[in-house]
Coordinates of C-alpha atoms (C1' of nucleotides) in Angstrom, one line a residue:
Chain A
X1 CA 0.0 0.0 0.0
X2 CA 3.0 2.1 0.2
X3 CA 3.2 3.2 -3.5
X4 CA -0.6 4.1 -3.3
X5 CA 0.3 6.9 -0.2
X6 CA 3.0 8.3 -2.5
X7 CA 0.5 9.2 -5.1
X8 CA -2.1 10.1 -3.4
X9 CA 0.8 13.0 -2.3
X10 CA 1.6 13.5 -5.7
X11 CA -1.9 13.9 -6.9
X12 CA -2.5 16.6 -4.2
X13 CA 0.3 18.5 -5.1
X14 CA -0.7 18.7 -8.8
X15 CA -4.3 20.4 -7.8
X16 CA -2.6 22.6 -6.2
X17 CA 0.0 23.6 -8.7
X18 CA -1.9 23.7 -11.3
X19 CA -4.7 26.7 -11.0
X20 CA -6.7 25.5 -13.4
X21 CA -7.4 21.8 -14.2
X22 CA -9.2 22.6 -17.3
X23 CA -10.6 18.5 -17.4
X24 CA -11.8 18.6 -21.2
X25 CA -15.4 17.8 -21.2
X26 CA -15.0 14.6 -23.5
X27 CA -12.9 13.5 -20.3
X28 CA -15.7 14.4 -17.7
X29 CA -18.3 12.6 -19.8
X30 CA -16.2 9.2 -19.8
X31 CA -15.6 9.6 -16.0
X32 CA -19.1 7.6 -15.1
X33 CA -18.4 4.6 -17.2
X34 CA -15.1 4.0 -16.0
X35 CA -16.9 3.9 -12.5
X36 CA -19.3 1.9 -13.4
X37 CA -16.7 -0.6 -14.5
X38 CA -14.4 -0.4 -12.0
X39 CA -17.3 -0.9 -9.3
X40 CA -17.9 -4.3 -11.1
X41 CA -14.0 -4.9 -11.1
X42 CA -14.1 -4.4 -7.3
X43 CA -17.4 -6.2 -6.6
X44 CA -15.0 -9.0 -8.8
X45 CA -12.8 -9.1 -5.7
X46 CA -9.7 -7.9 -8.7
X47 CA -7.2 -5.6 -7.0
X48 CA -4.8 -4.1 -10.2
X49 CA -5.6 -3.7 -13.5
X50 CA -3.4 -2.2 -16.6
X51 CA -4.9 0.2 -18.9
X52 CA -4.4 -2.5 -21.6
X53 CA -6.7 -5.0 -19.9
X54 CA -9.5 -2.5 -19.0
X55 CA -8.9 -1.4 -22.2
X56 CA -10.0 -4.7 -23.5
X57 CA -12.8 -4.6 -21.3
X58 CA -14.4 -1.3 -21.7
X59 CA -13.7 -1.2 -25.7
X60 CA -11.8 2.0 -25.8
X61 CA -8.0 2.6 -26.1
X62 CA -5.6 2.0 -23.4
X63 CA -3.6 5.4 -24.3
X64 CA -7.3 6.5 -24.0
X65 CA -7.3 5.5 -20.5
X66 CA -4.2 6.7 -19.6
X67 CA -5.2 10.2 -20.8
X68 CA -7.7 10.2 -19.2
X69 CA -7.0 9.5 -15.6
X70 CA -4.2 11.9 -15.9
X71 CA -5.6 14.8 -16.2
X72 CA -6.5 14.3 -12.1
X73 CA -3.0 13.1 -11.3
X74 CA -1.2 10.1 -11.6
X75 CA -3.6 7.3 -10.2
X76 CA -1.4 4.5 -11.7
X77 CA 2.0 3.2 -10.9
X78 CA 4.7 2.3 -13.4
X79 CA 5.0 -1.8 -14.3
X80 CA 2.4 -2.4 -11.9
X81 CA -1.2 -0.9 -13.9
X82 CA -3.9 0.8 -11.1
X83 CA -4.9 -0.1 -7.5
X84 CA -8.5 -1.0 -8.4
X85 CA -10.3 0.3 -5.1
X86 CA -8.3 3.7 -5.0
X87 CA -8.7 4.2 -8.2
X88 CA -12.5 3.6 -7.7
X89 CA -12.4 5.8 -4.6
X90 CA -10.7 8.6 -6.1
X91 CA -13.3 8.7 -9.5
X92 CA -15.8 8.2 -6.7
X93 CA -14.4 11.6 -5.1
X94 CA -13.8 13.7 -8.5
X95 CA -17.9 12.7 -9.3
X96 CA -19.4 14.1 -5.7
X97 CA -20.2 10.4 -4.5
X98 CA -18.7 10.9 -1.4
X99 CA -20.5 14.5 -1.1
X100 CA -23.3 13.2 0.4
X101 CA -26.1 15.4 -2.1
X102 CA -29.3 15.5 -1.4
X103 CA -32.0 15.5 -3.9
X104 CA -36.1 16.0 -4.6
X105 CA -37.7 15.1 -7.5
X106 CA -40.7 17.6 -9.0
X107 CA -43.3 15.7 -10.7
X108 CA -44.9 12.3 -9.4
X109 CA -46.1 11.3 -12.9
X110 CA -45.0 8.2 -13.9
X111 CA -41.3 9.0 -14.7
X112 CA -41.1 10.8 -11.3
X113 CA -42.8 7.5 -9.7
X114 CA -39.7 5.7 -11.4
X115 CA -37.2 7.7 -10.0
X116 CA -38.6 7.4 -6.8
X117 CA -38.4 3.5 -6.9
X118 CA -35.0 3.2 -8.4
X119 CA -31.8 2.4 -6.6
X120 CA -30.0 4.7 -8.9
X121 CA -29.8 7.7 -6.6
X122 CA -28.8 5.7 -3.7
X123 CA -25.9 3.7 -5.4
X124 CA -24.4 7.2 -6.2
X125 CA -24.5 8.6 -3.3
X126 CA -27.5 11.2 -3.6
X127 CA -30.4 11.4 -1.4
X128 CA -33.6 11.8 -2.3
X129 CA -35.7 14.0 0.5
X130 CA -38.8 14.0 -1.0
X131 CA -41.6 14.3 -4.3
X132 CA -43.9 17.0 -5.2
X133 CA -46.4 17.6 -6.9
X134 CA -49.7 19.2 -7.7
X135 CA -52.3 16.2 -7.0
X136 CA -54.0 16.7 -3.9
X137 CA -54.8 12.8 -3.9
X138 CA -51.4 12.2 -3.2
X139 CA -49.5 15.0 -1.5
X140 CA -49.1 13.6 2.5
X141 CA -48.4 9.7 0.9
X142 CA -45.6 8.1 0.4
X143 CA -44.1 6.8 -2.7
X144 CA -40.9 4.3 -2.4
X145 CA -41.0 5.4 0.7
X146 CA -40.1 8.9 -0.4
X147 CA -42.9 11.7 0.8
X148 CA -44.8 13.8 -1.1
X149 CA -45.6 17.4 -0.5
X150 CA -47.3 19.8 -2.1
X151 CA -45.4 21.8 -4.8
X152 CA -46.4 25.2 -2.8
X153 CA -44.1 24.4 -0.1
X154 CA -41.3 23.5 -2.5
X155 CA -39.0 27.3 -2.2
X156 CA -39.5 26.9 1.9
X157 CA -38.6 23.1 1.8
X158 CA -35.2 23.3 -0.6
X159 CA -34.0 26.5 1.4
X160 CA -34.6 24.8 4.8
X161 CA -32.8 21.7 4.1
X162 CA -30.2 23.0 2.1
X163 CA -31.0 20.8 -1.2
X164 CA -28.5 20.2 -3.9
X165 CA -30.6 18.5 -6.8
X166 CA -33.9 19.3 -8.7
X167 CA -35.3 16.2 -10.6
X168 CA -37.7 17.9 -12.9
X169 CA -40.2 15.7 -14.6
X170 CA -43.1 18.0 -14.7
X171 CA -44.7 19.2 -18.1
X172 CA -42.8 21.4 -20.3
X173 CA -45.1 24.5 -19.3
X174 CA -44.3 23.7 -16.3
X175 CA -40.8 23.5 -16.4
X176 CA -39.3 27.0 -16.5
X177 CA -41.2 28.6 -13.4
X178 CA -40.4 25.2 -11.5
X179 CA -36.7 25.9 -12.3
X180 CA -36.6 29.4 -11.0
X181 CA -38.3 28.7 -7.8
X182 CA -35.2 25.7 -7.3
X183 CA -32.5 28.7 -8.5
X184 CA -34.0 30.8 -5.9
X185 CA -34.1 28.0 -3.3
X186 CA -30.7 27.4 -3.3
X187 CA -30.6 24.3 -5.4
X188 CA -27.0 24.2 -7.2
X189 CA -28.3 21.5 -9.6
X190 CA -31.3 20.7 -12.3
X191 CA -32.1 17.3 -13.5
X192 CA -34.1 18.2 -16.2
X193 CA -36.8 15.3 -18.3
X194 CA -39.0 18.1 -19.2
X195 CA -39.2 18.0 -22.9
X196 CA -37.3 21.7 -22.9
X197 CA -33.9 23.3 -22.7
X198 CA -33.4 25.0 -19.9
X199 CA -30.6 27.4 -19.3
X200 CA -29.4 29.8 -17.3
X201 CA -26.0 31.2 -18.1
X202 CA -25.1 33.5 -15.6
X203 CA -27.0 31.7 -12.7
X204 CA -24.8 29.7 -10.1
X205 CA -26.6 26.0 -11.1
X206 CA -25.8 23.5 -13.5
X207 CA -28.5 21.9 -15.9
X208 CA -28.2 18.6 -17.3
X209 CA -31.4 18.1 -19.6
X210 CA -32.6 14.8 -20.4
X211 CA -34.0 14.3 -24.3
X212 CA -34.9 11.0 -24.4
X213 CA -37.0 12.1 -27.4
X214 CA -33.4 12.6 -29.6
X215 CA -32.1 8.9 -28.3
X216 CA -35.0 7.1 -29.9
X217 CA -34.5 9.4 -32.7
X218 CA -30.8 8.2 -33.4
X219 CA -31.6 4.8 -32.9
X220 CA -34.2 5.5 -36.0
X221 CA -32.1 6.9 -37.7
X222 CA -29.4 4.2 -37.3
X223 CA -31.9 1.6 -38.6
X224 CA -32.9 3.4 -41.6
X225 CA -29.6 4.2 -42.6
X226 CA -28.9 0.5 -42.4
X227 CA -31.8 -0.1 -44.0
X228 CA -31.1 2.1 -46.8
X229 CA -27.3 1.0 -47.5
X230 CA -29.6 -2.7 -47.6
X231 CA -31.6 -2.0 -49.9
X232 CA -28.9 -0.5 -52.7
X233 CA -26.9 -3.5 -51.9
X234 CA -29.7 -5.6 -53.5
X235 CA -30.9 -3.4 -56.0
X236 CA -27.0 -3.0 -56.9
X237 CA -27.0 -7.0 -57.3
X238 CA -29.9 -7.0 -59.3
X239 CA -28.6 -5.3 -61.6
X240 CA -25.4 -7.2 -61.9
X241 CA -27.7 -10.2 -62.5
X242 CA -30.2 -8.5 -65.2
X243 CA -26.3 -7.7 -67.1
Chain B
X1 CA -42.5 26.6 -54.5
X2 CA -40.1 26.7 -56.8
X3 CA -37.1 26.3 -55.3
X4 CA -37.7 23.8 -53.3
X5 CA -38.5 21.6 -55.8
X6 CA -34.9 22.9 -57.8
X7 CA -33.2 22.2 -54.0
X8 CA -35.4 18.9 -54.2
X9 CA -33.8 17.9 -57.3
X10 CA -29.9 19.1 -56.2
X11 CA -30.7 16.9 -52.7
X12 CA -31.3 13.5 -54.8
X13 CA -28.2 13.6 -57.4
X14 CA -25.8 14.3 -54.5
X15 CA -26.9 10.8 -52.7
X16 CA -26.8 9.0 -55.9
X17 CA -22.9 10.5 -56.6
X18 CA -21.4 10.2 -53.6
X19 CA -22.0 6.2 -52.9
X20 CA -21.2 6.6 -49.2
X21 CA -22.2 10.2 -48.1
X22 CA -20.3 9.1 -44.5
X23 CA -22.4 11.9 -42.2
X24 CA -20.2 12.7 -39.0
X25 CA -21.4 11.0 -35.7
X26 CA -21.6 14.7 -34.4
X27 CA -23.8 15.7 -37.3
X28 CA -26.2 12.7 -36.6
X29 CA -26.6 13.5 -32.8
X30 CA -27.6 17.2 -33.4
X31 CA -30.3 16.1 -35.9
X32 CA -32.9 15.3 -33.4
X33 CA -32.6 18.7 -31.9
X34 CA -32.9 20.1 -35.2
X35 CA -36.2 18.2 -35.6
X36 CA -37.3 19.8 -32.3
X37 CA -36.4 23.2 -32.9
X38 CA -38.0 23.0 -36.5
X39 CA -41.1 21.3 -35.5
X40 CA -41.5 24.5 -32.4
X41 CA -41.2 27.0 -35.2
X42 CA -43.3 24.9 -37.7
X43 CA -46.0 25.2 -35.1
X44 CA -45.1 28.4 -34.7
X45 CA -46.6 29.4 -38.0
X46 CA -43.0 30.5 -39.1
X47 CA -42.5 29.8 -43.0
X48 CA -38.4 30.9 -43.1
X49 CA -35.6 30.9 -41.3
X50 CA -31.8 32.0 -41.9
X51 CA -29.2 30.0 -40.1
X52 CA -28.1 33.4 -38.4
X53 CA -31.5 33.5 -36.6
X54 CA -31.7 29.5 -35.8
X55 CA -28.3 29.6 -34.2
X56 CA -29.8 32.2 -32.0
X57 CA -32.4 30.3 -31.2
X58 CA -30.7 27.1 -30.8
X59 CA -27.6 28.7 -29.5
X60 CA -25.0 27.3 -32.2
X61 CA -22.9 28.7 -34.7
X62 CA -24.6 29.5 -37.8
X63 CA -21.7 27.9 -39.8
X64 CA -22.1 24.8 -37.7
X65 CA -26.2 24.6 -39.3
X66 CA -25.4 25.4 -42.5
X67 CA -22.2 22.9 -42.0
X68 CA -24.4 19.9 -40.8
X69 CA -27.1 20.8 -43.1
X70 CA -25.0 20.8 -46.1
X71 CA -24.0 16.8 -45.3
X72 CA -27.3 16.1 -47.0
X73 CA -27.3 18.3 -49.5
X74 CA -28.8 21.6 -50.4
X75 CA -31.7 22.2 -48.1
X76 CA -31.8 25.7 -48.2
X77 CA -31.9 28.8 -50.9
X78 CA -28.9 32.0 -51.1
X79 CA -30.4 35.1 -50.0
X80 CA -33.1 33.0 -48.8
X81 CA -32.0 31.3 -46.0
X82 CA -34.3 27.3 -45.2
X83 CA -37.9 27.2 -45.5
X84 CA -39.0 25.4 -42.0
X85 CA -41.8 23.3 -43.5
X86 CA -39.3 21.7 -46.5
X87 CA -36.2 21.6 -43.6
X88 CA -38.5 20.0 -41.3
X89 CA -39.7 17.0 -43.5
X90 CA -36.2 16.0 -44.9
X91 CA -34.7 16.0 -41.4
X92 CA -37.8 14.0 -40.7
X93 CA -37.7 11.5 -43.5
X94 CA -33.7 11.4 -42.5
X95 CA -34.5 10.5 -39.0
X96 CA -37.2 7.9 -40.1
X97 CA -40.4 9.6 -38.5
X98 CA -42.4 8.9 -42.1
X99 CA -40.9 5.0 -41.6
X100 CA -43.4 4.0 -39.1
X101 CA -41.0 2.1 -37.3
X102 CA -43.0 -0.1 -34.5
X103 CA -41.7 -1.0 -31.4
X104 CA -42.0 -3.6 -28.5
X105 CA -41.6 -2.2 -25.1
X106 CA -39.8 -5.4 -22.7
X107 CA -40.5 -5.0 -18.9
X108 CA -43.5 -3.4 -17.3
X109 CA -41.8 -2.4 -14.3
X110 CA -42.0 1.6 -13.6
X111 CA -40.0 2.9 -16.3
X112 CA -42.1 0.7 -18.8
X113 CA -45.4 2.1 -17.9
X114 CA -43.7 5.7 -18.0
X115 CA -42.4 4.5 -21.5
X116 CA -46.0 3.4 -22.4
X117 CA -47.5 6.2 -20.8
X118 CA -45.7 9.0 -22.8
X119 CA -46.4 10.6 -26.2
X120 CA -42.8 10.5 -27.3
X121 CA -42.7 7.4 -29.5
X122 CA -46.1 8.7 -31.7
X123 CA -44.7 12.1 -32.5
X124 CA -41.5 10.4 -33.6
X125 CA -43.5 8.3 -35.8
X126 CA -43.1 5.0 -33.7
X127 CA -45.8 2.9 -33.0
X128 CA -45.7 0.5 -29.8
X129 CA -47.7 -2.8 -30.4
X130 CA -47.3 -4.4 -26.9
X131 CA -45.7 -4.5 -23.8
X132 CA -44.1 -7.7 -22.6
X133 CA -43.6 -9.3 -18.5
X134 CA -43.2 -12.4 -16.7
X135 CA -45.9 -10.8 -14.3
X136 CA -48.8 -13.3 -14.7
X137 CA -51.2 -10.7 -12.1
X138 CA -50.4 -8.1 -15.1
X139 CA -50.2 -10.3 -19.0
X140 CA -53.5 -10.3 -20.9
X141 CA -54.4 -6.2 -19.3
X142 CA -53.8 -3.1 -21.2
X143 CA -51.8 -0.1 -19.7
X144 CA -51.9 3.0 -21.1
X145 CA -54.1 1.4 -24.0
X146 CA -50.9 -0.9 -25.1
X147 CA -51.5 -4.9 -24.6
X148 CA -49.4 -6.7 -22.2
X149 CA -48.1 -10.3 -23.2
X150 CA -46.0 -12.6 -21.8
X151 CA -42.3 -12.5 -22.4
X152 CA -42.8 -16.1 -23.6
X153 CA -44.6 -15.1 -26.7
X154 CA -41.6 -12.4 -27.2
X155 CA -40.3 -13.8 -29.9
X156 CA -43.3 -15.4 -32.1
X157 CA -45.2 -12.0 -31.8
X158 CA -41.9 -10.0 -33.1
X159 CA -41.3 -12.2 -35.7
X160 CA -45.2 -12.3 -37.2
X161 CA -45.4 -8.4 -36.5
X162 CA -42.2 -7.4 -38.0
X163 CA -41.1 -5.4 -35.2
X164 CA -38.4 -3.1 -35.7
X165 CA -37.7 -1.7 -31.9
X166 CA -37.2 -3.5 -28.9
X167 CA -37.0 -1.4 -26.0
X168 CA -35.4 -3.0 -22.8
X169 CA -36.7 -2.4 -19.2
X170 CA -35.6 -5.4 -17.9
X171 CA -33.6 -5.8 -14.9
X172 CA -29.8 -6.2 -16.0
X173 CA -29.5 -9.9 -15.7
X174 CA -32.5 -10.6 -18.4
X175 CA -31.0 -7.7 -20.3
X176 CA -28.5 -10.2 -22.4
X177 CA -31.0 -12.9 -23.1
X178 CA -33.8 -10.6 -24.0
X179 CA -31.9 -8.5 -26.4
X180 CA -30.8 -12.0 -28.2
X181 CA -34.6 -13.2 -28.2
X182 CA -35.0 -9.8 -29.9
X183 CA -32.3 -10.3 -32.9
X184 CA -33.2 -13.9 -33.4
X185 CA -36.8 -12.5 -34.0
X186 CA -35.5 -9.8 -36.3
X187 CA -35.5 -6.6 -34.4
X188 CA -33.2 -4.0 -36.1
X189 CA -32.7 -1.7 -33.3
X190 CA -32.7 -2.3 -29.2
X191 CA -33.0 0.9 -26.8
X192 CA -31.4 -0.3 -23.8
X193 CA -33.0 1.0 -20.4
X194 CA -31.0 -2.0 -18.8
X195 CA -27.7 -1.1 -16.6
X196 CA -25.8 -2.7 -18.6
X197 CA -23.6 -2.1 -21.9
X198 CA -25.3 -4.2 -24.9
X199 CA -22.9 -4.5 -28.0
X200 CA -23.3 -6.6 -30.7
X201 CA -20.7 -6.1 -33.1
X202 CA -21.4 -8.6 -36.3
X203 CA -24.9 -8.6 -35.6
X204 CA -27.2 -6.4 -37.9
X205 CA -29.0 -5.1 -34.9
X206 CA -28.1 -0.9 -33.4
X207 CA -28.0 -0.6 -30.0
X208 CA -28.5 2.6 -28.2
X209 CA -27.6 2.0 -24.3
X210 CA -29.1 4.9 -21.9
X211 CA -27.2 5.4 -18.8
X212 CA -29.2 7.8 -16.7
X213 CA -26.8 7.2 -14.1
X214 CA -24.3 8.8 -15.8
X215 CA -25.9 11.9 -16.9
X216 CA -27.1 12.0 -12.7
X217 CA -23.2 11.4 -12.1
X218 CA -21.7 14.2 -14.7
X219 CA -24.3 16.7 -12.8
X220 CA -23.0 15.8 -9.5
X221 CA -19.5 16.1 -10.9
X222 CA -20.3 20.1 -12.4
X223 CA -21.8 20.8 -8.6
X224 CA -19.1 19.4 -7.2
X225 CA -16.3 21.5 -9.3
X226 CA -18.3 24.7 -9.0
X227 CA -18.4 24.3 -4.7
X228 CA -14.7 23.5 -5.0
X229 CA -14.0 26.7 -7.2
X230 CA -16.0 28.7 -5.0
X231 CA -14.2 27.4 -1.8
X232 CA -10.5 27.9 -3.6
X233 CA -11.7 31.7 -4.2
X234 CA -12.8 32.2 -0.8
X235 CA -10.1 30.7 0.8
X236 CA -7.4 32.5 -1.5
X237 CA -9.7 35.4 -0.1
X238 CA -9.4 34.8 3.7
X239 CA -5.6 34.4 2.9
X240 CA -5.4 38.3 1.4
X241 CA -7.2 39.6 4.6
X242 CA -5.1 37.2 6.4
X243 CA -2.0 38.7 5.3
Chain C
dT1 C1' 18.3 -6.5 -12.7
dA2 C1' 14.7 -7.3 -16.3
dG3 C1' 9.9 -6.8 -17.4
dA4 C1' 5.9 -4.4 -17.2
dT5 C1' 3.3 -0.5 -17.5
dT6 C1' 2.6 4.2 -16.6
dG7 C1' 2.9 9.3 -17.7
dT8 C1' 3.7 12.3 -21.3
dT9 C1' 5.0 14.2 -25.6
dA10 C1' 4.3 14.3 -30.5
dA11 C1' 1.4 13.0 -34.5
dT12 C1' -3.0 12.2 -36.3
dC13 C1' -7.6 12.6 -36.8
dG14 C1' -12.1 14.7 -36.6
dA15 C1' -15.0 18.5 -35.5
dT16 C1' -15.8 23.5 -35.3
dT17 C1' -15.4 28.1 -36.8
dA18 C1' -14.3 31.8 -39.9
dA19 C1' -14.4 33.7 -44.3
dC20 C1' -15.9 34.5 -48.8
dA21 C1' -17.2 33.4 -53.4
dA22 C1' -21.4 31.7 -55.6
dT23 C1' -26.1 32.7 -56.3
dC24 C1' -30.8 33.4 -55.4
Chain D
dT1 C1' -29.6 45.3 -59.7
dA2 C1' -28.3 45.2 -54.7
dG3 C1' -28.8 42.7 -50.5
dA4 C1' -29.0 38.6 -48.2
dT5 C1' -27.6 34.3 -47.2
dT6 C1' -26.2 29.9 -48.5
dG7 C1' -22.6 26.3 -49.8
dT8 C1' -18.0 25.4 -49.4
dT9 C1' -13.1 25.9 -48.7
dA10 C1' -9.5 26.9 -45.5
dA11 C1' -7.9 27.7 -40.7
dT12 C1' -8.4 26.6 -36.0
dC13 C1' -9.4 24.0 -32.3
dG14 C1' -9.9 20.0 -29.5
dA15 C1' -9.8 15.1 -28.9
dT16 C1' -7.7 10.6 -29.9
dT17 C1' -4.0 7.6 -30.9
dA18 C1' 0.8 6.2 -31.2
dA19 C1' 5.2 6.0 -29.4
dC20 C1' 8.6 5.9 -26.0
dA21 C1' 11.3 7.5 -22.2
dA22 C1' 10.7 7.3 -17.2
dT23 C1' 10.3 4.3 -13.4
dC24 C1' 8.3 1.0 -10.4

DNA sequence: TAGATTGTTAATCGATTAACAATC
DNA sequence: TAGATTGTTAATCGATTAACAATC
């Protein structure tokens, strides 16, 4: 465990040196996956792994790897690959696991009642305090286990206990207003699903909307295409055969 | 009407020259958000747009539209700029909305009925001809107006119904299985809900894997970097008065 | 020490932006 | 015709891959 102190000391000394980290997006996006995969490696009971094996596993390139995990320091250690929990426990640290954020998700529809009963949230660390929404048939239950209060006490509720994450899933009129009363409540993050873009430039939160929508859309547009290329393959060997 | 029938004529002879018109990933991805923006103005009443005004809108470059446009051919008119009804049909037909593409929705569970519930498959053009679970309380009802079979008839009903979509709610150990029940029955495309990573490689199946984990993991990583940030400036603060 | 594997630099590739000639 | 705006080329930027010296 020796080696694994040393770098932890040289990865501290690099955040400090450098101002600026500058992590390119393209790097920030891969972060998840590679913690995703080296939770299963861990669950696995495996202790090292080289970039060339995870490589293999994850489908990318190892140089890729390497990159990658360097822009937060060296996590690795010459001739020997990466420490497998630390470098799970250090991703876990640069994505807010260990943060301990709270959430509430806005909208008990059916995509808010499926956030409500996934372990998703849990897994990573984030808490969800409570739902609400509009129904009257429902505010005072409890879904999953999670509360539901009325959407008027939503401002009051995020201020008091200090909330960190808006799950929106409320309709797109809805969406906007709903956003601004979590901006003014403190909130320092939006989870968006309403079919809209929010955005608020110069406002101190972070949106990450959700289009579902544009998914199935590329997936159509994969099959098509495939389709297509099909199709003038055949019509391409009919008319070798009508030669 | 013209021109668009002159633009009409330009868009088909560039497919037929260039056998393999090899569209940038990047393009592809920003095509459903095209199809968004398009359809809002289209309902807006809007007949024209330039790509100044849409970047504005859409907050792009303009020479990024008329860039991602132009993969496809001539869509729009000098001095004109696009006319939104024309624009809005061949992203359409590119995307496949005017295939009718029908789909199979695997899994029941919460984010199946929110998936059955929801409008976005039939204003992409997607019909969904049944749900499928190994719930017996729950086989032979409707929810949200869509059958629910049994997963044992998965593959005889994909097969006699043509189905082109599998979507996968499953839990992540029926994920793999399901997905090869799907391809054996001749589904081209699989939207994977599972946790997992599906890939098929040599099969002639596209796969698009959603990981709302991730996206919840890259916002908690953006809170998490803007607290940090704000903590470095105060400190580096409290060190000026300090000194 | 010898072998393995990282960290890092340099080369390549792809995607974005800028600029402007073509043209409606 | 003059003004507007595309289509398209060239320049820039960022991200990926390759290669290898550093080092465990």
């Amino acid at each position: 465990m020796e080696h694994i102190d040393k770098l932890h000391g040289t990865f501290e000394r690099r955040i400090a040196d450098t101002q600026k980290p500058t992590v390119p997006t393209a790097v920030i996006k891969r972060l998840p996956r590679y913690h995703r995969y080296l939770g299963d490696l861990l669950a696995d009971g495996r202790l090292r792994i080289s970039s060339a094996e995870l490589s293999k596993i994850m489908n990318v390139t190892a140089s890729q790897i390497r990159q990658d995990l360097n822009c937060f320091g060296g996590f690795g250690q010459q001739g020997y690959g990466y420490n497998i929990k630390y470098l799970y426990g250090k991703i876990s640290e640069l994505l807010g696991v260990t943060q301990g954020f709270t959430a509430v998700i806005v909208g008990a529809g059916n995509l808010g009642k499926a956030l409500a009963a996934t372990r998703m949230f849990g897994r990573r660390g984030v808490t969800r305090l409570a739902l609400f929404d509009v129904d009257e048939k429902i505010i005072g239950t409890e879904i999953y286990g999670i509360p539901v209060h009325s959407v008027d006490s939503l401002y009051d509720f995020c201020r008091s206990e200090k909330v960190d994450i808006g799950v929106l899933t409320v309709p797109k009129d809805a969406a906007y207003s709903v956003a601004k009363t979590l901006i003014y409540a403190g909130v320092k993050g939006i989870w968006n699903f309403a079919n809209t873009e929010l955005s608020f430039e110069d406002e101190c939160v972070t949106v990450e909307n959700i289009h579902l929508g544009d998914s199935l859309m590329t997936l159509c547009y994969e099959i098509k295409s495939k389709n297509d290329k099909e199709n003038a393959e055949d019509s391409d060997e009919s008319a070798e055969v009508e030669q």
